[in-house]
Amino acid sequence: MSRLLIFCCCCLLVAGSNAFVNTRPNLQVKKSTTKSLNVIPEAFTDTPETARSYFYIWFVGGQGGATVALGQFPRQFSKFKSLFEMSEEGPTAAGETVGLSPLCLYPRDISKADVDQVLSNKLSVEQMVAKGPKPNYMSEKGYLCFDSFADANKKCNPLTIRAVFDAMSTGDNVDPSIAQRKLDEFRSDPSAFKNSLQKQKLAGFSSIAFLLFLLGPIVAETCIEAASFGWFPDWPGGANLPWSLLVGPGFW
């Protein structure tokens, strides 16, 4: 009799404990790789509403970044095109070449004599800025722009002028103090020009590649996961994004 009474008490305790168990489905889906890396904070994935807000923030920000990144491609193409046009223009002293790296993406190597002609310019950078054209806002604020540098060296080989300027900046403007320091360095060390040009070119290419990386694996995946949890919280494929988009039901 006592054993039967103990058994009944145990059954009642087990049944009563189930009353404190949350039987509602959990809105939080299994964490994917992105969430485990804290790309999406847990505070933004507690409810579908907050996940939607997070999606809008990243989507709008990603659009701005995409505009900047995509805008670089026409500019780079135009710059490459102008380099090929410059390679056939102007006088050249020919002779021994500098030995530019193929990573610089120049249409041809440039002559050491042409580089020396540009570097032998007696004008200081401040004088180039003062006397040269000012086609943009930065040049009006005292920066050395490519147009001013080309105007100061208009008797030199056009491709060499572009190469020397590219060795000082990744764009079309450069701080005058940096430009003067670089020119002085190129004059004192013949190998400094070639190394600086390669470094500046790689810096420009890597910045575009890094921006594309942010827009791809990070921004895109974050938007996909936030949209999935915001509008489709019960979708079983949300736990394995983005790979679940490539396979059908039964593989999630």
Coordinates of N, CA and C in Angstrom, one line a residue:
M1 N 0.8 -1.2 0.0 CA 0.0 0.0 0.0 C 0.9 1.3 0.0
S2 N 1.9 1.2 0.8 CA 2.8 2.4 0.9 C 3.5 2.6 -0.4
R3 N 3.9 1.5 -1.1 CA 4.6 1.7 -2.4 C 3.7 2.3 -3.4
L4 N 2.4 1.9 -3.4 CA 1.4 2.4 -4.3 C 1.2 3.9 -4.1
L5 N 1.2 4.3 -2.8 CA 1.0 5.7 -2.5 C 2.2 6.6 -3.0
I6 N 3.5 6.0 -2.8 CA 4.7 6.7 -3.2 C 4.7 6.9 -4.8
F7 N 4.3 5.8 -5.5 CA 4.2 5.9 -6.9 C 3.2 6.9 -7.4
C8 N 2.1 7.0 -6.8 CA 1.1 8.0 -7.2 C 1.6 9.5 -6.9
C9 N 2.3 9.7 -5.9 CA 2.9 11.0 -5.6 C 3.9 11.4 -6.6
C10 N 4.7 10.5 -7.0 CA 5.7 10.7 -8.1 C 5.1 11.1 -9.4
C11 N 4.0 10.4 -9.8 CA 3.3 10.8 -11.0 C 2.7 12.2 -11.0
L12 N 2.2 12.5 -9.8 CA 1.6 13.9 -9.6 C 2.7 15.0 -9.8
L13 N 3.9 14.7 -9.2 CA 5.0 15.7 -9.3 C 5.4 15.8 -10.7
V14 N 5.6 14.8 -11.5 CA 6.0 14.8 -12.9 C 5.0 15.6 -13.7
A15 N 3.7 15.3 -13.5 CA 2.7 16.0 -14.3 C 2.6 17.5 -13.9
G16 N 2.8 17.8 -12.7 CA 2.8 19.2 -12.3 C 4.0 20.0 -12.8
S17 N 5.1 19.3 -12.9 CA 6.3 20.0 -13.4 C 6.1 20.5 -14.9
N18 N 5.3 19.7 -15.7 CA 5.1 20.1 -17.1 C 4.3 21.4 -17.2
A19 N 3.7 21.8 -16.2 CA 2.9 23.1 -16.2 C 3.8 24.3 -16.3
F20 N 5.1 24.1 -16.0 CA 6.1 25.2 -16.0 C 6.9 25.2 -17.2
V21 N 6.7 24.2 -18.2 CA 7.5 24.1 -19.4 C 6.8 25.0 -20.5
N22 N 7.6 25.8 -21.2 CA 7.0 26.6 -22.3 C 6.8 25.7 -23.5
T23 N 5.6 25.5 -23.8 CA 5.2 24.6 -25.0 C 5.1 25.4 -26.3
R24 N 5.2 26.7 -26.2 CA 5.1 27.5 -27.5 C 6.4 27.4 -28.3
P25 N 6.3 27.4 -29.6 CA 7.5 27.3 -30.4 C 8.4 28.5 -30.2
N26 N 9.7 28.2 -30.2 CA 10.7 29.3 -30.0 C 10.9 30.1 -31.3
L27 N 10.7 31.4 -31.2 CA 10.9 32.2 -32.4 C 12.3 32.3 -32.8
Q28 N 13.3 32.1 -31.9 CA 14.7 32.2 -32.2 C 15.1 31.0 -33.0
V29 N 15.5 31.1 -34.2 CA 16.0 30.0 -35.0 C 17.4 29.6 -34.6
K30 N 17.8 28.5 -35.1 CA 19.2 28.1 -34.8 C 20.2 29.1 -35.4
K31 N 21.1 29.4 -34.6 CA 22.1 30.4 -35.0 C 22.9 29.9 -36.1
S32 N 23.1 30.7 -37.1 CA 24.0 30.4 -38.2 C 25.4 30.9 -38.0
T33 N 26.2 30.7 -39.0 CA 27.6 31.2 -38.9 C 27.7 32.7 -38.6
T34 N 26.9 33.4 -39.4 CA 26.9 34.9 -39.2 C 26.6 35.3 -37.8
K35 N 25.5 34.8 -37.3 CA 25.1 35.2 -35.9 C 26.1 34.7 -34.9
S36 N 26.8 33.6 -35.1 CA 27.8 33.1 -34.1 C 29.0 34.0 -34.1
L37 N 29.2 34.8 -35.2 CA 30.2 35.8 -35.3 C 29.8 37.1 -34.8
N38 N 28.5 37.2 -34.3 CA 28.0 38.4 -33.7 C 27.8 39.5 -34.8
V39 N 27.5 39.1 -36.0 CA 27.2 40.1 -37.1 C 25.8 40.6 -36.8
I40 N 24.9 39.7 -36.4 CA 23.5 40.2 -36.0 C 23.4 40.0 -34.4
P41 N 23.4 41.1 -33.7 CA 23.3 41.1 -32.2 C 22.0 40.3 -31.8
E42 N 22.0 39.6 -30.7 CA 20.9 38.9 -30.2 C 19.7 39.8 -30.0
A43 N 20.0 41.1 -29.6 CA 18.9 42.0 -29.3 C 18.0 42.3 -30.5
F44 N 18.6 42.1 -31.7 CA 17.8 42.4 -32.9 C 17.2 41.2 -33.5
T45 N 17.3 40.0 -32.9 CA 16.7 38.8 -33.4 C 15.7 38.2 -32.4
D46 N 15.3 39.0 -31.3 CA 14.4 38.4 -30.4 C 13.0 38.3 -30.9
T47 N 12.6 39.2 -31.8 CA 11.3 39.2 -32.4 C 11.4 39.5 -33.9
P48 N 10.4 39.0 -34.7 CA 10.5 39.4 -36.1 C 10.5 40.9 -36.4
E49 N 9.8 41.6 -35.5 CA 9.7 43.1 -35.8 C 11.1 43.7 -35.7
T50 N 11.9 43.4 -34.7 CA 13.2 44.0 -34.5 C 14.1 43.5 -35.6
A51 N 13.9 42.2 -36.1 CA 14.7 41.7 -37.2 C 14.5 42.5 -38.5
R52 N 13.2 42.9 -38.7 CA 12.8 43.7 -39.9 C 13.5 45.1 -39.8
S53 N 13.5 45.7 -38.6 CA 14.2 47.0 -38.5 C 15.7 46.9 -38.8
Y54 N 16.3 45.8 -38.3 CA 17.7 45.6 -38.6 C 17.9 45.4 -40.0
F55 N 17.0 44.7 -40.7 CA 17.1 44.5 -42.2 C 17.1 45.8 -42.9
Y56 N 16.2 46.7 -42.5 CA 16.1 48.0 -43.2 C 17.4 48.8 -43.0
I57 N 18.0 48.8 -41.8 CA 19.2 49.5 -41.5 C 20.3 49.0 -42.4
W58 N 20.5 47.7 -42.5 CA 21.6 47.2 -43.2 C 21.4 47.3 -44.7
F59 N 20.1 47.2 -45.1 CA 19.8 47.3 -46.6 C 20.1 48.7 -47.1
V60 N 19.6 49.7 -46.4 CA 19.9 51.1 -46.8 C 21.4 51.4 -46.8
G61 N 22.1 51.0 -45.7 CA 23.5 51.2 -45.7 C 24.2 50.4 -46.8
G62 N 23.8 49.2 -47.1 CA 24.4 48.4 -48.1 C 24.2 49.1 -49.5
Q63 N 23.1 49.7 -49.7 CA 22.8 50.4 -51.0 C 23.8 51.5 -51.2
G64 N 24.1 52.3 -50.1 CA 25.0 53.4 -50.2 C 26.4 52.8 -50.6
G65 N 26.8 51.8 -49.9 CA 28.1 51.2 -50.2 C 28.2 50.6 -51.6
A66 N 27.1 50.0 -52.0 CA 27.1 49.4 -53.4 C 27.2 50.5 -54.4
T67 N 26.6 51.7 -54.2 CA 26.7 52.8 -55.1 C 28.1 53.3 -55.2
V68 N 28.8 53.4 -54.1 CA 30.2 53.8 -54.1 C 31.1 52.7 -54.8
A69 N 30.9 51.5 -54.5 CA 31.7 50.4 -55.1 C 31.5 50.3 -56.6
L70 N 30.2 50.3 -57.0 CA 29.9 50.2 -58.5 C 30.4 51.4 -59.2
G71 N 30.4 52.6 -58.5 CA 30.9 53.8 -59.2 C 32.3 53.8 -59.5
Q72 N 33.1 52.9 -58.8 CA 34.5 52.8 -59.0 C 34.9 52.1 -60.3
F73 N 34.0 51.2 -60.8 CA 34.3 50.4 -62.0 C 34.4 51.3 -63.2
P74 N 33.4 52.2 -63.4 CA 33.6 53.1 -64.6 C 34.8 54.0 -64.5
R75 N 35.1 54.5 -63.3 CA 36.2 55.3 -63.1 C 37.5 54.6 -63.4
Q76 N 37.6 53.3 -62.9 CA 38.8 52.6 -63.1 C 39.0 52.2 -64.6
F77 N 37.9 51.9 -65.2 CA 37.9 51.6 -66.7 C 38.4 52.8 -67.5
S78 N 37.8 54.0 -67.1 CA 38.2 55.2 -67.8 C 39.7 55.5 -67.6
K79 N 40.2 55.2 -66.4 CA 41.6 55.5 -66.1 C 42.5 54.5 -66.9
F80 N 42.1 53.2 -67.0 CA 42.9 52.3 -67.7 C 42.9 52.7 -69.2
K81 N 41.7 53.1 -69.7 CA 41.6 53.6 -71.1 C 42.6 54.7 -71.4
S82 N 42.6 55.7 -70.4 CA 43.4 56.9 -70.6 C 44.9 56.5 -70.6
L83 N 45.3 55.5 -69.7 CA 46.6 55.0 -69.7 C 47.1 54.4 -71.0
F84 N 46.2 53.7 -71.7 CA 46.6 53.1 -73.0 C 46.7 54.2 -74.0
E85 N 45.9 55.2 -73.9 CA 46.0 56.4 -74.9 C 47.3 57.1 -74.6
M86 N 47.6 57.3 -73.3 CA 48.9 58.0 -73.0 C 50.1 57.3 -73.5
S87 N 50.0 56.0 -73.6 CA 51.2 55.2 -73.9 C 51.7 55.4 -75.4
E88 N 50.8 56.0 -76.2 CA 51.1 56.3 -77.6 C 51.3 57.8 -77.8
E89 N 51.2 58.6 -76.8 CA 51.3 60.0 -76.9 C 52.7 60.6 -76.4
G90 N 53.0 61.8 -76.9 CA 54.1 62.5 -76.4 C 55.5 62.0 -76.7
P91 N 56.5 62.8 -76.5 CA 57.9 62.4 -76.7 C 58.4 61.4 -75.6
T92 N 59.4 60.6 -76.0 CA 60.0 59.7 -75.0 C 61.4 59.6 -75.3
A93 N 62.2 59.5 -74.2 CA 63.7 59.4 -74.4 C 64.1 57.9 -74.6
A94 N 63.1 57.0 -74.4 CA 63.4 55.6 -74.6 C 64.6 55.1 -73.7
G95 N 65.3 54.1 -74.2 CA 66.4 53.6 -73.4 C 66.0 52.7 -72.3
E96 N 66.8 52.6 -71.3 CA 66.6 51.6 -70.2 C 65.2 51.9 -69.5
T97 N 64.5 50.8 -69.1 CA 63.2 51.0 -68.5 C 63.3 50.8 -67.0
V98 N 62.3 51.3 -66.3 CA 62.2 51.2 -64.8 C 62.0 49.8 -64.3
G99 N 61.2 49.0 -65.1 CA 60.9 47.6 -64.6 C 59.7 47.6 -63.8
L100 N 58.6 48.2 -64.2 CA 57.4 48.2 -63.5 C 56.8 46.8 -63.3
S101 N 56.2 46.6 -62.2 CA 55.5 45.3 -61.9 C 54.2 45.2 -62.7
P102 N 53.9 44.0 -63.2 CA 52.6 43.8 -64.0 C 51.4 44.2 -63.1
L103 N 51.6 44.1 -61.8 CA 50.5 44.4 -60.8 C 50.1 45.9 -60.9
C104 N 50.9 46.7 -61.5 CA 50.6 48.2 -61.7 C 49.6 48.4 -62.8
L105 N 49.4 47.4 -63.7 CA 48.5 47.4 -64.8 C 48.7 48.6 -65.7
Y106 N 50.0 48.8 -66.0 CA 50.3 49.9 -67.0 C 50.5 49.2 -68.3
P107 N 50.1 49.9 -69.4 CA 50.2 49.2 -70.8 C 51.6 48.9 -71.2
R108 N 52.6 49.6 -70.7 CA 54.0 49.3 -71.0 C 54.9 49.8 -69.9
D109 N 56.1 49.4 -69.9 CA 57.1 49.9 -69.0 C 57.5 51.4 -69.4
I110 N 58.1 52.1 -68.5 CA 58.4 53.5 -68.8 C 59.9 53.7 -68.7
S111 N 60.4 54.6 -69.4 CA 61.9 54.9 -69.5 C 62.4 55.6 -68.3
K112 N 63.6 55.2 -67.8 CA 64.2 55.8 -66.7 C 64.5 57.3 -67.0
A113 N 64.9 57.5 -68.3 CA 65.2 58.9 -68.7 C 64.0 59.8 -68.6
D114 N 62.8 59.2 -68.9 CA 61.6 60.0 -68.9 C 61.2 60.3 -67.4
V115 N 61.5 59.4 -66.5 CA 61.2 59.6 -65.1 C 62.2 60.7 -64.6
D116 N 63.4 60.6 -65.0 CA 64.4 61.6 -64.5 C 64.0 63.0 -65.0
Q117 N 63.4 63.1 -66.2 CA 63.0 64.4 -66.8 C 61.9 65.0 -65.9
V118 N 60.9 64.2 -65.5 CA 59.9 64.7 -64.6 C 60.4 65.1 -63.3
L119 N 61.3 64.3 -62.7 CA 61.8 64.6 -61.4 C 62.8 65.7 -61.4
S120 N 63.3 66.1 -62.5 CA 64.3 67.2 -62.6 C 63.6 68.6 -62.6
N121 N 62.3 68.6 -62.6 CA 61.5 69.8 -62.6 C 61.9 70.6 -61.3
K122 N 62.2 71.9 -61.6 CA 62.7 72.7 -60.5 C 61.6 73.4 -59.7
L123 N 60.4 73.3 -60.2 CA 59.3 73.9 -59.4 C 58.9 73.1 -58.2
S124 N 58.7 73.8 -57.1 CA 58.2 73.1 -55.9 C 56.7 72.7 -56.0
V125 N 56.2 71.9 -55.2 CA 54.8 71.5 -55.2 C 53.9 72.7 -55.0
E126 N 54.3 73.6 -54.1 CA 53.5 74.8 -53.8 C 53.4 75.7 -55.0
Q127 N 54.5 75.8 -55.8 CA 54.5 76.5 -57.0 C 53.6 75.9 -58.1
M128 N 53.6 74.5 -58.1 CA 52.7 73.8 -59.1 C 51.3 74.1 -58.7
V129 N 51.0 74.0 -57.4 CA 49.6 74.3 -57.0 C 49.1 75.7 -57.3
A130 N 50.0 76.7 -57.1 CA 49.7 78.1 -57.3 C 49.5 78.4 -58.8
K131 N 50.4 77.8 -59.6 CA 50.3 78.2 -61.1 C 49.4 77.3 -61.9
G132 N 49.1 76.1 -61.4 CA 48.3 75.1 -62.2 C 46.9 75.3 -62.1
P133 N 46.1 74.6 -63.0 CA 44.6 74.7 -63.0 C 44.1 74.0 -61.7
K134 N 42.9 74.4 -61.3 CA 42.2 73.9 -60.1 C 40.8 73.4 -60.5
P135 N 40.7 72.2 -61.0 CA 39.5 71.7 -61.6 C 38.5 71.1 -60.5
N136 N 38.9 71.0 -59.3 CA 38.0 70.4 -58.3 C 38.2 71.1 -56.9
Y137 N 37.3 70.7 -56.0 CA 37.3 71.3 -54.7 C 38.6 71.2 -54.0
M138 N 39.2 70.0 -54.0 CA 40.4 69.7 -53.3 C 41.6 70.6 -53.8
S139 N 41.6 70.8 -55.1 CA 42.7 71.6 -55.6 C 42.5 73.0 -55.2
E140 N 41.3 73.5 -55.1 CA 41.0 74.8 -54.7 C 41.4 75.0 -53.2
K141 N 41.5 74.0 -52.4 CA 41.9 74.0 -51.0 C 43.4 73.8 -50.8
G142 N 44.1 73.8 -51.9 CA 45.6 73.8 -51.8 C 46.2 72.4 -52.1
Y143 N 45.4 71.4 -52.5 CA 45.9 70.1 -52.8 C 46.5 70.1 -54.2
L144 N 47.5 69.3 -54.4 CA 48.1 69.1 -55.7 C 47.2 68.1 -56.5
C145 N 46.6 68.6 -57.6 CA 45.8 67.7 -58.5 C 46.6 67.2 -59.7
F146 N 46.2 66.2 -60.3 CA 46.9 65.7 -61.5 C 47.0 66.7 -62.6
D147 N 46.0 67.5 -62.8 CA 46.0 68.5 -63.9 C 47.1 69.5 -63.6
S148 N 47.3 69.9 -62.4 CA 48.3 70.9 -62.1 C 49.7 70.3 -62.3
F149 N 49.9 69.0 -61.9 CA 51.2 68.3 -62.0 C 51.5 68.1 -63.5
A150 N 50.5 67.8 -64.3 CA 50.7 67.6 -65.7 C 51.0 68.9 -66.4
D151 N 50.4 70.0 -66.0 CA 50.6 71.3 -66.6 C 52.1 71.7 -66.3
A152 N 52.6 71.4 -65.1 CA 53.9 71.8 -64.7 C 55.0 70.9 -65.4
N153 N 54.6 69.8 -66.0 CA 55.5 68.9 -66.7 C 55.0 68.6 -68.1
K154 N 54.4 69.6 -68.8 CA 53.8 69.3 -70.1 C 54.8 69.0 -71.2
K155 N 56.0 69.2 -71.0 CA 57.0 68.8 -72.0 C 57.5 67.4 -71.8
C156 N 57.1 66.7 -70.8 CA 57.5 65.3 -70.5 C 56.5 64.3 -71.1
N157 N 56.9 63.1 -71.0 CA 56.1 62.0 -71.5 C 54.8 61.8 -70.7
P158 N 53.6 61.8 -71.3 CA 52.4 61.8 -70.6 C 52.2 60.6 -69.7
L159 N 52.6 59.4 -70.2 CA 52.4 58.2 -69.3 C 53.3 58.3 -68.1
T160 N 54.5 58.8 -68.3 CA 55.5 58.9 -67.2 C 54.9 59.9 -66.1
I161 N 54.3 61.0 -66.6 CA 53.7 62.0 -65.7 C 52.7 61.3 -64.8
R162 N 51.8 60.5 -65.5 CA 50.8 59.8 -64.7 C 51.4 58.8 -63.8
A163 N 52.4 58.1 -64.1 CA 53.1 57.2 -63.3 C 53.7 57.8 -62.0
V164 N 54.3 58.9 -62.2 CA 54.9 59.6 -61.1 C 53.9 60.1 -60.1
F165 N 52.8 60.6 -60.7 CA 51.7 61.1 -59.8 C 51.0 59.9 -59.1
D166 N 50.8 58.8 -59.8 CA 50.2 57.6 -59.2 C 51.1 57.1 -58.1
A167 N 52.4 57.3 -58.1 CA 53.3 56.9 -57.1 C 53.1 57.7 -55.8
M168 N 52.4 58.8 -55.9 CA 52.2 59.7 -54.7 C 50.8 59.6 -54.2
S169 N 49.9 59.1 -55.0 CA 48.5 59.1 -54.6 C 47.7 58.0 -55.3
T170 N 46.6 57.6 -54.6 CA 45.7 56.6 -55.2 C 44.6 57.2 -56.0
G171 N 44.5 58.5 -56.0 CA 43.5 59.3 -56.7 C 44.0 60.4 -57.6
D172 N 43.3 61.4 -57.7 CA 43.7 62.6 -58.6 C 44.1 63.8 -57.8
N173 N 44.2 63.6 -56.4 CA 44.6 64.7 -55.6 C 45.5 64.2 -54.5
V174 N 46.5 65.0 -54.0 CA 47.4 64.6 -53.0 C 47.8 65.8 -52.2
D175 N 48.0 65.5 -50.9 CA 48.4 66.6 -50.0 C 49.8 67.1 -50.4
P176 N 49.9 68.4 -50.5 CA 51.2 69.0 -51.0 C 52.4 68.6 -50.2
S177 N 52.3 68.5 -48.9 CA 53.5 68.1 -48.1 C 53.9 66.7 -48.4
I178 N 52.9 65.8 -48.6 CA 53.2 64.4 -49.0 C 53.8 64.3 -50.4
A179 N 53.3 65.1 -51.3 CA 53.8 65.1 -52.7 C 55.2 65.6 -52.7
Q180 N 55.5 66.7 -52.0 CA 56.9 67.2 -51.9 C 57.9 66.2 -51.3
R181 N 57.4 65.5 -50.3 CA 58.3 64.5 -49.6 C 58.5 63.3 -50.5
K182 N 57.5 62.9 -51.3 CA 57.7 61.8 -52.2 C 58.6 62.1 -53.4
L183 N 58.5 63.3 -53.9 CA 59.3 63.7 -55.0 C 60.8 63.8 -54.6
D184 N 61.0 64.3 -53.4 CA 62.4 64.4 -52.9 C 62.9 63.0 -52.7
E185 N 62.1 62.1 -52.2 CA 62.5 60.7 -52.0 C 62.8 60.0 -53.3
F186 N 62.0 60.3 -54.4 CA 62.3 59.7 -55.7 C 63.6 60.2 -56.3
R187 N 63.9 61.4 -56.0 CA 65.1 62.0 -56.6 C 66.4 61.4 -55.9
S188 N 66.3 61.1 -54.6 CA 67.4 60.6 -53.9 C 67.6 59.1 -53.9
D189 N 66.5 58.4 -54.2 CA 66.6 56.9 -54.3 C 65.9 56.5 -55.5
P190 N 66.6 56.0 -56.5 CA 66.0 55.6 -57.8 C 64.9 54.5 -57.7
S191 N 65.1 53.6 -56.7 CA 64.2 52.5 -56.6 C 62.9 52.9 -55.8
A192 N 62.9 54.0 -55.2 CA 61.8 54.4 -54.3 C 60.5 54.7 -55.2
F193 N 60.8 55.2 -56.4 CA 59.6 55.5 -57.3 C 58.9 54.2 -57.7
K194 N 59.6 53.2 -58.1 CA 59.0 51.9 -58.5 C 58.2 51.3 -57.4
N195 N 58.9 51.2 -56.2 CA 58.2 50.6 -55.1 C 57.0 51.4 -54.6
S196 N 57.1 52.7 -54.6 CA 55.9 53.5 -54.2 C 54.8 53.3 -55.2
L197 N 55.0 53.3 -56.4 CA 54.0 53.1 -57.4 C 53.2 51.8 -57.2
Q198 N 54.0 50.7 -57.0 CA 53.4 49.4 -56.8 C 52.5 49.4 -55.5
K199 N 53.1 50.0 -54.5 CA 52.4 50.1 -53.2 C 51.1 50.9 -53.3
Q200 N 51.1 52.0 -54.0 CA 49.9 52.8 -54.2 C 48.8 52.1 -55.0
K201 N 49.3 51.4 -56.1 CA 48.4 50.7 -56.9 C 47.7 49.6 -56.2
L202 N 48.5 48.8 -55.4 CA 47.9 47.7 -54.6 C 46.9 48.2 -53.6
A203 N 47.3 49.4 -53.0 CA 46.4 50.0 -52.0 C 45.0 50.4 -52.6
G204 N 45.1 50.9 -53.8 CA 43.8 51.3 -54.4 C 43.0 50.1 -54.8
F205 N 43.6 49.0 -55.3 CA 42.9 47.8 -55.7 C 42.3 47.1 -54.5
S206 N 43.1 47.1 -53.4 CA 42.7 46.3 -52.2 C 41.5 47.1 -51.5
S207 N 41.5 48.4 -51.6 CA 40.4 49.1 -51.0 C 39.1 48.8 -51.7
I208 N 39.1 48.7 -53.0 CA 37.9 48.3 -53.8 C 37.5 46.8 -53.4
A209 N 38.5 45.9 -53.4 CA 38.2 44.5 -53.1 C 37.6 44.4 -51.7
F210 N 38.2 45.2 -50.7 CA 37.7 45.1 -49.3 C 36.2 45.6 -49.3
L211 N 35.9 46.6 -50.0 CA 34.5 47.2 -50.0 C 33.6 46.1 -50.6
L212 N 34.0 45.4 -51.7 CA 33.2 44.4 -52.3 C 33.0 43.2 -51.3
F213 N 34.1 42.9 -50.5 CA 34.0 41.9 -49.5 C 32.9 42.2 -48.4
L214 N 32.9 43.5 -48.0 CA 31.9 43.9 -47.0 C 30.5 43.8 -47.6
L215 N 30.3 44.2 -48.8 CA 29.0 44.1 -49.4 C 28.6 42.7 -49.7
G216 N 29.5 41.8 -49.9 CA 29.1 40.4 -50.2 C 28.9 39.6 -49.0
P217 N 29.9 38.9 -48.5 CA 29.7 38.0 -47.4 C 29.1 38.6 -46.1
I218 N 29.3 39.9 -45.9 CA 28.8 40.4 -44.6 C 27.5 41.1 -44.7
V219 N 27.4 42.2 -45.6 CA 26.2 42.9 -45.7 C 25.1 42.0 -46.3
A220 N 25.4 41.3 -47.4 CA 24.4 40.5 -48.1 C 23.8 39.4 -47.2
E221 N 24.7 38.7 -46.5 CA 24.3 37.6 -45.6 C 23.5 38.1 -44.4
T222 N 23.9 39.3 -43.9 CA 23.2 39.9 -42.8 C 21.8 40.3 -43.2
C223 N 21.6 40.9 -44.4 CA 20.3 41.3 -44.8 C 19.4 40.0 -45.1
I224 N 20.0 39.0 -45.6 CA 19.3 37.7 -45.9 C 18.8 37.1 -44.6
E225 N 19.6 37.1 -43.6 CA 19.2 36.4 -42.3 C 18.2 37.3 -41.6
A226 N 18.4 38.6 -41.6 CA 17.4 39.5 -41.0 C 16.1 39.4 -41.7
A227 N 16.0 39.4 -43.0 CA 14.8 39.3 -43.7 C 14.1 37.9 -43.5
S228 N 14.9 36.9 -43.4 CA 14.4 35.5 -43.2 C 13.7 35.4 -41.8
F229 N 14.3 35.9 -40.8 CA 13.8 35.9 -39.5 C 12.6 36.9 -39.3
G230 N 12.7 38.0 -40.0 CA 11.7 39.1 -39.9 C 10.4 38.7 -40.6
W231 N 10.4 38.1 -41.7 CA 9.2 37.8 -42.4 C 8.9 36.3 -42.5
F232 N 9.9 35.4 -42.3 CA 9.6 34.0 -42.3 C 10.3 33.3 -41.1
P233 N 9.9 33.6 -39.9 CA 10.5 33.1 -38.7 C 10.4 31.6 -38.6
D234 N 9.4 31.0 -39.2 CA 9.2 29.5 -39.0 C 9.8 28.7 -40.2
W235 N 10.4 29.4 -41.1 CA 11.0 28.7 -42.2 C 12.2 27.8 -41.7
P236 N 12.2 26.5 -42.0 CA 13.3 25.7 -41.5 C 14.6 25.9 -42.1
G237 N 14.7 26.5 -43.3 CA 15.9 26.8 -43.9 C 16.7 28.0 -43.3
G238 N 16.0 28.8 -42.4 CA 16.7 29.9 -41.8 C 17.9 29.6 -41.0
A239 N 18.0 28.3 -40.5 CA 19.1 27.9 -39.7 C 20.4 27.7 -40.5
N240 N 20.2 27.6 -41.8 CA 21.4 27.2 -42.6 C 21.6 28.2 -43.7
L241 N 21.2 29.5 -43.5 CA 21.5 30.5 -44.6 C 23.0 30.8 -44.7
P242 N 23.4 31.1 -45.9 CA 22.7 31.3 -47.1 C 22.6 30.0 -48.0
W243 N 23.2 28.9 -47.5 CA 23.2 27.7 -48.3 C 21.9 27.1 -48.6
S244 N 20.9 27.3 -47.6 CA 19.6 26.8 -47.8 C 18.9 27.4 -49.0
L245 N 19.3 28.5 -49.5 CA 18.7 29.1 -50.7 C 19.0 28.3 -51.9
L246 N 20.1 27.5 -51.9 CA 20.6 26.8 -53.0 C 20.0 25.4 -53.1
V247 N 19.3 24.9 -52.1 CA 18.8 23.6 -52.1 C 17.3 23.6 -51.8
G248 N 16.7 22.5 -52.0 CA 15.2 22.4 -51.8 C 14.9 21.8 -50.4
P249 N 13.6 21.7 -50.2 CA 13.1 21.0 -49.0 C 13.7 19.6 -48.8
G250 N 13.9 19.2 -47.6 CA 14.5 17.9 -47.3 C 16.0 18.0 -47.1
F251 N 16.6 19.2 -47.5 CA 18.1 19.3 -47.3 C 18.4 20.4 -46.3
W252 N 17.4 21.0 -45.7 CA 17.6 22.1 -44.8 C 17.9 21.6 -43.4

